[in-house]
Coordinates of C-alpha atoms in Angstrom, one line a residue:
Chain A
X46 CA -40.9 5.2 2.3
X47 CA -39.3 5.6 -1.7
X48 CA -40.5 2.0 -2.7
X49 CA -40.8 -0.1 -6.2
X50 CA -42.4 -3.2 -6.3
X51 CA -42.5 -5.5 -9.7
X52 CA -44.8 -8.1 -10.1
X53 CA -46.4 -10.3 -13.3
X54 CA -42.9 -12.4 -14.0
X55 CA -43.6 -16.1 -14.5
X56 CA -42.9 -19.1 -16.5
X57 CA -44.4 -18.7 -20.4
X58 CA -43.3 -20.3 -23.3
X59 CA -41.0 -18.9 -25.9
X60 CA -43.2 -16.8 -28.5
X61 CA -45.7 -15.9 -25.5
X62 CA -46.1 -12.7 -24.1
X63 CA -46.0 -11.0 -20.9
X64 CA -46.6 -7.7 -18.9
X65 CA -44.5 -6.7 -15.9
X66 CA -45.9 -3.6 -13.6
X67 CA -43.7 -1.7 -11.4
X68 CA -45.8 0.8 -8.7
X69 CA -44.2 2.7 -7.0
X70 CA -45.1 4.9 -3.9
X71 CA -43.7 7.4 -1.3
X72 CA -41.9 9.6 -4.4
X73 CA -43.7 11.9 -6.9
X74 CA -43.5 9.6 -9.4
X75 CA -44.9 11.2 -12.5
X76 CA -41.5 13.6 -12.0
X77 CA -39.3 11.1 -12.7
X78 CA -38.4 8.8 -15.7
X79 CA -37.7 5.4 -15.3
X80 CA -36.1 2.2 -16.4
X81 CA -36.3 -0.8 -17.0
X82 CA -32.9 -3.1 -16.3
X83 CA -32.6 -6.8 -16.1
X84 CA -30.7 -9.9 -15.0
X85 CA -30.1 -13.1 -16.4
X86 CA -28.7 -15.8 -14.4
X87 CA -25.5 -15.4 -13.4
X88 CA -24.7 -12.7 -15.4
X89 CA -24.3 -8.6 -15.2
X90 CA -26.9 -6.3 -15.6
X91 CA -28.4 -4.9 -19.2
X92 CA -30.2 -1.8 -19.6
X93 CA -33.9 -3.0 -21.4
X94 CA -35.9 0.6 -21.8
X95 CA -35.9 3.8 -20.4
X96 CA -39.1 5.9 -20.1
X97 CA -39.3 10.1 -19.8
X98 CA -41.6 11.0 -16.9
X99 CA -44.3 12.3 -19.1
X100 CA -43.9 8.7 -21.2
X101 CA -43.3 10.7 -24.6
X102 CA -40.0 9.3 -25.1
X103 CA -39.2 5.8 -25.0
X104 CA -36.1 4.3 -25.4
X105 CA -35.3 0.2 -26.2
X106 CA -32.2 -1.7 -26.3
X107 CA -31.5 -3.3 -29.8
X108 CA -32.1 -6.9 -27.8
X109 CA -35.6 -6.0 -27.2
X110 CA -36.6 -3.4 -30.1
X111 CA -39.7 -4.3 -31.6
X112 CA -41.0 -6.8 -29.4
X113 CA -40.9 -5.0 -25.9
X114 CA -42.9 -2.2 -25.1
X115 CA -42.2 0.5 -21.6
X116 CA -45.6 2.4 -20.9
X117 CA -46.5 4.1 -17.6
X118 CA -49.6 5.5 -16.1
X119 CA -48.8 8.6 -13.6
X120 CA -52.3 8.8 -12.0
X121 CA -51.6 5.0 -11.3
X122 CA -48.1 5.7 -10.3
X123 CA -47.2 2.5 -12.0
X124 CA -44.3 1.2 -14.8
X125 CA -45.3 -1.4 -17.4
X126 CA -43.3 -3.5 -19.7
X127 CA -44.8 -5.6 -22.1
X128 CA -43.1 -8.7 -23.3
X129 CA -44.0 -10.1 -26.9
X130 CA -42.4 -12.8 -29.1
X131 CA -40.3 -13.9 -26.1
X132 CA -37.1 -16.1 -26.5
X133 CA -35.3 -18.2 -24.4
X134 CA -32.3 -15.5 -23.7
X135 CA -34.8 -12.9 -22.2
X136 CA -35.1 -15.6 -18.9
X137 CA -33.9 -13.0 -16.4
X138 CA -35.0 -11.0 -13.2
X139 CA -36.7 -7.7 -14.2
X140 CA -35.9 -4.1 -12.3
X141 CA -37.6 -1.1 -12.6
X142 CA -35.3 1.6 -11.1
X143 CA -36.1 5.3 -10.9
X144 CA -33.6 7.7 -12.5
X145 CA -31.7 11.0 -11.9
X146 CA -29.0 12.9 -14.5
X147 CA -27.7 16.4 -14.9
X148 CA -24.8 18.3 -15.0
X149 CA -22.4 18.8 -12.6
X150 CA -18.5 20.8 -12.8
X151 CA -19.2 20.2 -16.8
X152 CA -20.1 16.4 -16.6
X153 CA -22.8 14.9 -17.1
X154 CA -24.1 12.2 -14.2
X155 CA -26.9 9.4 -15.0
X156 CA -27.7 7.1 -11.9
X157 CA -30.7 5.0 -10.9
X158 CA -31.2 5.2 -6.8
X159 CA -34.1 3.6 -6.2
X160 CA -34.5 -0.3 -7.0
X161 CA -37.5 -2.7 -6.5
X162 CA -36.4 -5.9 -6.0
X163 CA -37.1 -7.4 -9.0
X164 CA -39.6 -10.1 -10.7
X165 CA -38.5 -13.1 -12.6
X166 CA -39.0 -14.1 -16.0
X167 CA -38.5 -17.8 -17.0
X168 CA -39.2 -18.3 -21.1
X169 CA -39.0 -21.9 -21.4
X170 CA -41.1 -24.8 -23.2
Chain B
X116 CA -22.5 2.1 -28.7
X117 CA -20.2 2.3 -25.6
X118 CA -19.1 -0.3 -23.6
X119 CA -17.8 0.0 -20.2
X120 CA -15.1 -2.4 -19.1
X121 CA -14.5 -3.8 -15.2
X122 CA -11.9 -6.4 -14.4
X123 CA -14.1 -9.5 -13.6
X124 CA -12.6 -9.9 -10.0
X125 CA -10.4 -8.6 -6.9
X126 CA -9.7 -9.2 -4.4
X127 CA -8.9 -7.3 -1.0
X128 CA -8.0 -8.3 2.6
X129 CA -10.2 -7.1 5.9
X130 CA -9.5 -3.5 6.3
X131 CA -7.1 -3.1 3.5
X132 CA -7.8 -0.6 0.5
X133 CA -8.8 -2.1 -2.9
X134 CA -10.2 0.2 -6.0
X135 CA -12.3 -0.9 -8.7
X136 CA -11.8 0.4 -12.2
X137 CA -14.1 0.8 -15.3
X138 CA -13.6 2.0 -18.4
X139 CA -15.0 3.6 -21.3
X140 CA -15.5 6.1 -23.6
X141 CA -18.7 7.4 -22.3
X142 CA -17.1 8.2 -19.3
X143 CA -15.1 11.3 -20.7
X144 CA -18.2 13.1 -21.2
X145 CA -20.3 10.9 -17.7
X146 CA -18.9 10.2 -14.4
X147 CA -20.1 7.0 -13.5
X148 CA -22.3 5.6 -10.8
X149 CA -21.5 2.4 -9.0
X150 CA -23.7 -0.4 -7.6
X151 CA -23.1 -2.7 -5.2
X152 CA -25.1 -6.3 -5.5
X153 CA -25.1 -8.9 -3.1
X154 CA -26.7 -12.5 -3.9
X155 CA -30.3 -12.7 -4.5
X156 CA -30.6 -8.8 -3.8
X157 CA -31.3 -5.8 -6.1
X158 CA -28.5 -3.5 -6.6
X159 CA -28.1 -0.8 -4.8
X160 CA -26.7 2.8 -5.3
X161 CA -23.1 3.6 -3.7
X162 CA -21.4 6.2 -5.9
X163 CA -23.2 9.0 -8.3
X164 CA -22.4 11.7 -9.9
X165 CA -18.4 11.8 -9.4
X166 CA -18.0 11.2 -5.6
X167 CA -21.5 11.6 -3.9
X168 CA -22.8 8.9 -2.0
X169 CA -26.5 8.2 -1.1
X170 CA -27.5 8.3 2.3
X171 CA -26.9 5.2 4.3
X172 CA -23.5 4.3 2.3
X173 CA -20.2 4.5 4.8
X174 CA -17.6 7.2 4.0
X175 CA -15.3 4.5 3.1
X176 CA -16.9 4.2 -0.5
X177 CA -16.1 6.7 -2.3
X178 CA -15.6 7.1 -6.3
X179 CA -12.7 9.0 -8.9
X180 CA -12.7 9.8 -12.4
X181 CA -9.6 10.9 -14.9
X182 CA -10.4 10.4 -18.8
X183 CA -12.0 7.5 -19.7
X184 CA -11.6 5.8 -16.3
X185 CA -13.9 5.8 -13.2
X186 CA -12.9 4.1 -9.7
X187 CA -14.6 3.2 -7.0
X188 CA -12.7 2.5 -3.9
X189 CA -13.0 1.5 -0.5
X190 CA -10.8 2.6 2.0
X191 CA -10.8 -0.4 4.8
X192 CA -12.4 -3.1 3.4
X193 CA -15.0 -4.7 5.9
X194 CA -16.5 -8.2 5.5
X195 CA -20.0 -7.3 4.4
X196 CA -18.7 -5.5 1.3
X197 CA -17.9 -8.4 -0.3
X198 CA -20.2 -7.9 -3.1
X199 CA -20.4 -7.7 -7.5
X200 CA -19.8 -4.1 -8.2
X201 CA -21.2 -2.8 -11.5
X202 CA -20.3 0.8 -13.0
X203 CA -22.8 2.5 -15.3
X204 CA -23.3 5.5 -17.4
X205 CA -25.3 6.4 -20.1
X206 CA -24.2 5.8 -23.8
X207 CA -22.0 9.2 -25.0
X208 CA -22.6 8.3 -28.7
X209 CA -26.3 10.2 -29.1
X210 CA -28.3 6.7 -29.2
X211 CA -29.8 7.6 -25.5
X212 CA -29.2 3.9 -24.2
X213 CA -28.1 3.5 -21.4
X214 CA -24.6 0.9 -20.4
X215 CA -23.5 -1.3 -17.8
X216 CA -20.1 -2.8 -17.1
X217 CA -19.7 -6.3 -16.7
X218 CA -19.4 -6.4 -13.3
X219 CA -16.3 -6.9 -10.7
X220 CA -16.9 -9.6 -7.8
X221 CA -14.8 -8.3 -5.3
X222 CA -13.9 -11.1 -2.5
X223 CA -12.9 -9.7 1.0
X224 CA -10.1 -11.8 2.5

């Protein structure tokens, strides 16, 4: 079964740090790149970083430039984000979700179809 | 960057038709996948890649595109699709991120 499971979210204090892992299993996973996407509550989804499968290109949303890192380690077949300087407005549920794009009829597609279910990420005093 | 833009809610009654609209200016150059997210659950994947749908979705999702608009629609609404959709592409502008729309909470009557 194409599974990813999240885990390290907790409560920490604004200006602490945390690291999320994502591992994944039943996929090759060091053929894919990776995301990672989160949630605050009640609100929509944001984009937070976007990995390639061989980790040599990293992407980062401007919310979380410079104080989130994305790393992964294929013969782990694992994800990691780590979380520095955090603030209150990161408090969200963390995805990792594994990505597919290309070209088809002269458009490109970009999806993410595979999910874990997510770990939570309270910054608070 | 590119935003994409959904109408925050709509509403459909049981086994009626109801299309759900995003828009944006990465999507003349993407098509846009679509996610459906129920409470306390991940998303999941329903539409990709113009109007392809992941095993395990029912036929009645299926997904459009003309210019900067994408749809999603569902052709006889059933009770357990009452759901926040969310549309997504990746930015068009050369910056490699990667956008969300807001997210439509569709309510099934």
């Amino acid at each position: 079964e194409v599974q990813l499971v999240e885990s390290g979210g907790g409560l920490v204090q604004p200006g602490g740090s945390l690291r999320l892992s994502c591992a994944a299993s039943g996929f090759t996973f060091s053929s894919y790149e990776m995301n990672w996407v989160r949630q605050a509550p009640g609100k929509g989804l944001e984009w937070v970083s976007y990995i390639t499968s061989s980790g040599r290109t990293i992407y980062y949303a401007d919310s979380v430039k410079g104080r989130f890192t994305i790393s992964r380690d294929n013969a782990k077949t694992s994800l990691y984000l780590q979380m520095n300087s955090l603030r209150a407005e990161d408090t969200a549920v963390y995805y990792c979700a594994r990505v597919a794009y290309g070209v088809h009829l002269g458009y490109y597609y970009y999806y993410m179809d595979v999910w874990g279910k997510g770990t939570t990420v309270t910054v608070s005093s | 960057s590119s935003e994409l833009t959904q109408d925050p809610a709509v509403s459909v009654a049981l086994g009626q038709t109801v299309r759900i609209t995003c828009q944006g200016d990465s999507l003349r150059s993407y098509y846009a996948s679509w996610y459906q997210q129920k409470p306390g659950q991940a998303p999941i994947l329903v539409i990709y890649a113009k109007d392809n749908r992941p095993s395990g979705i029912p036929d009645r999702f299926s997904g459009s595109s003309s210019g900067n608009t994408a749809s999603l629609t569902i052709t006889g609404a059933q009770a357990e699709d009452e759901a926040d959709y969310y549309c997504n592409s990746r930015d068009s502008s050369g910056n490699h991120h990667v956008v969300f729309g807001g997210g439509t909470k569709l309510t099934v009557l």
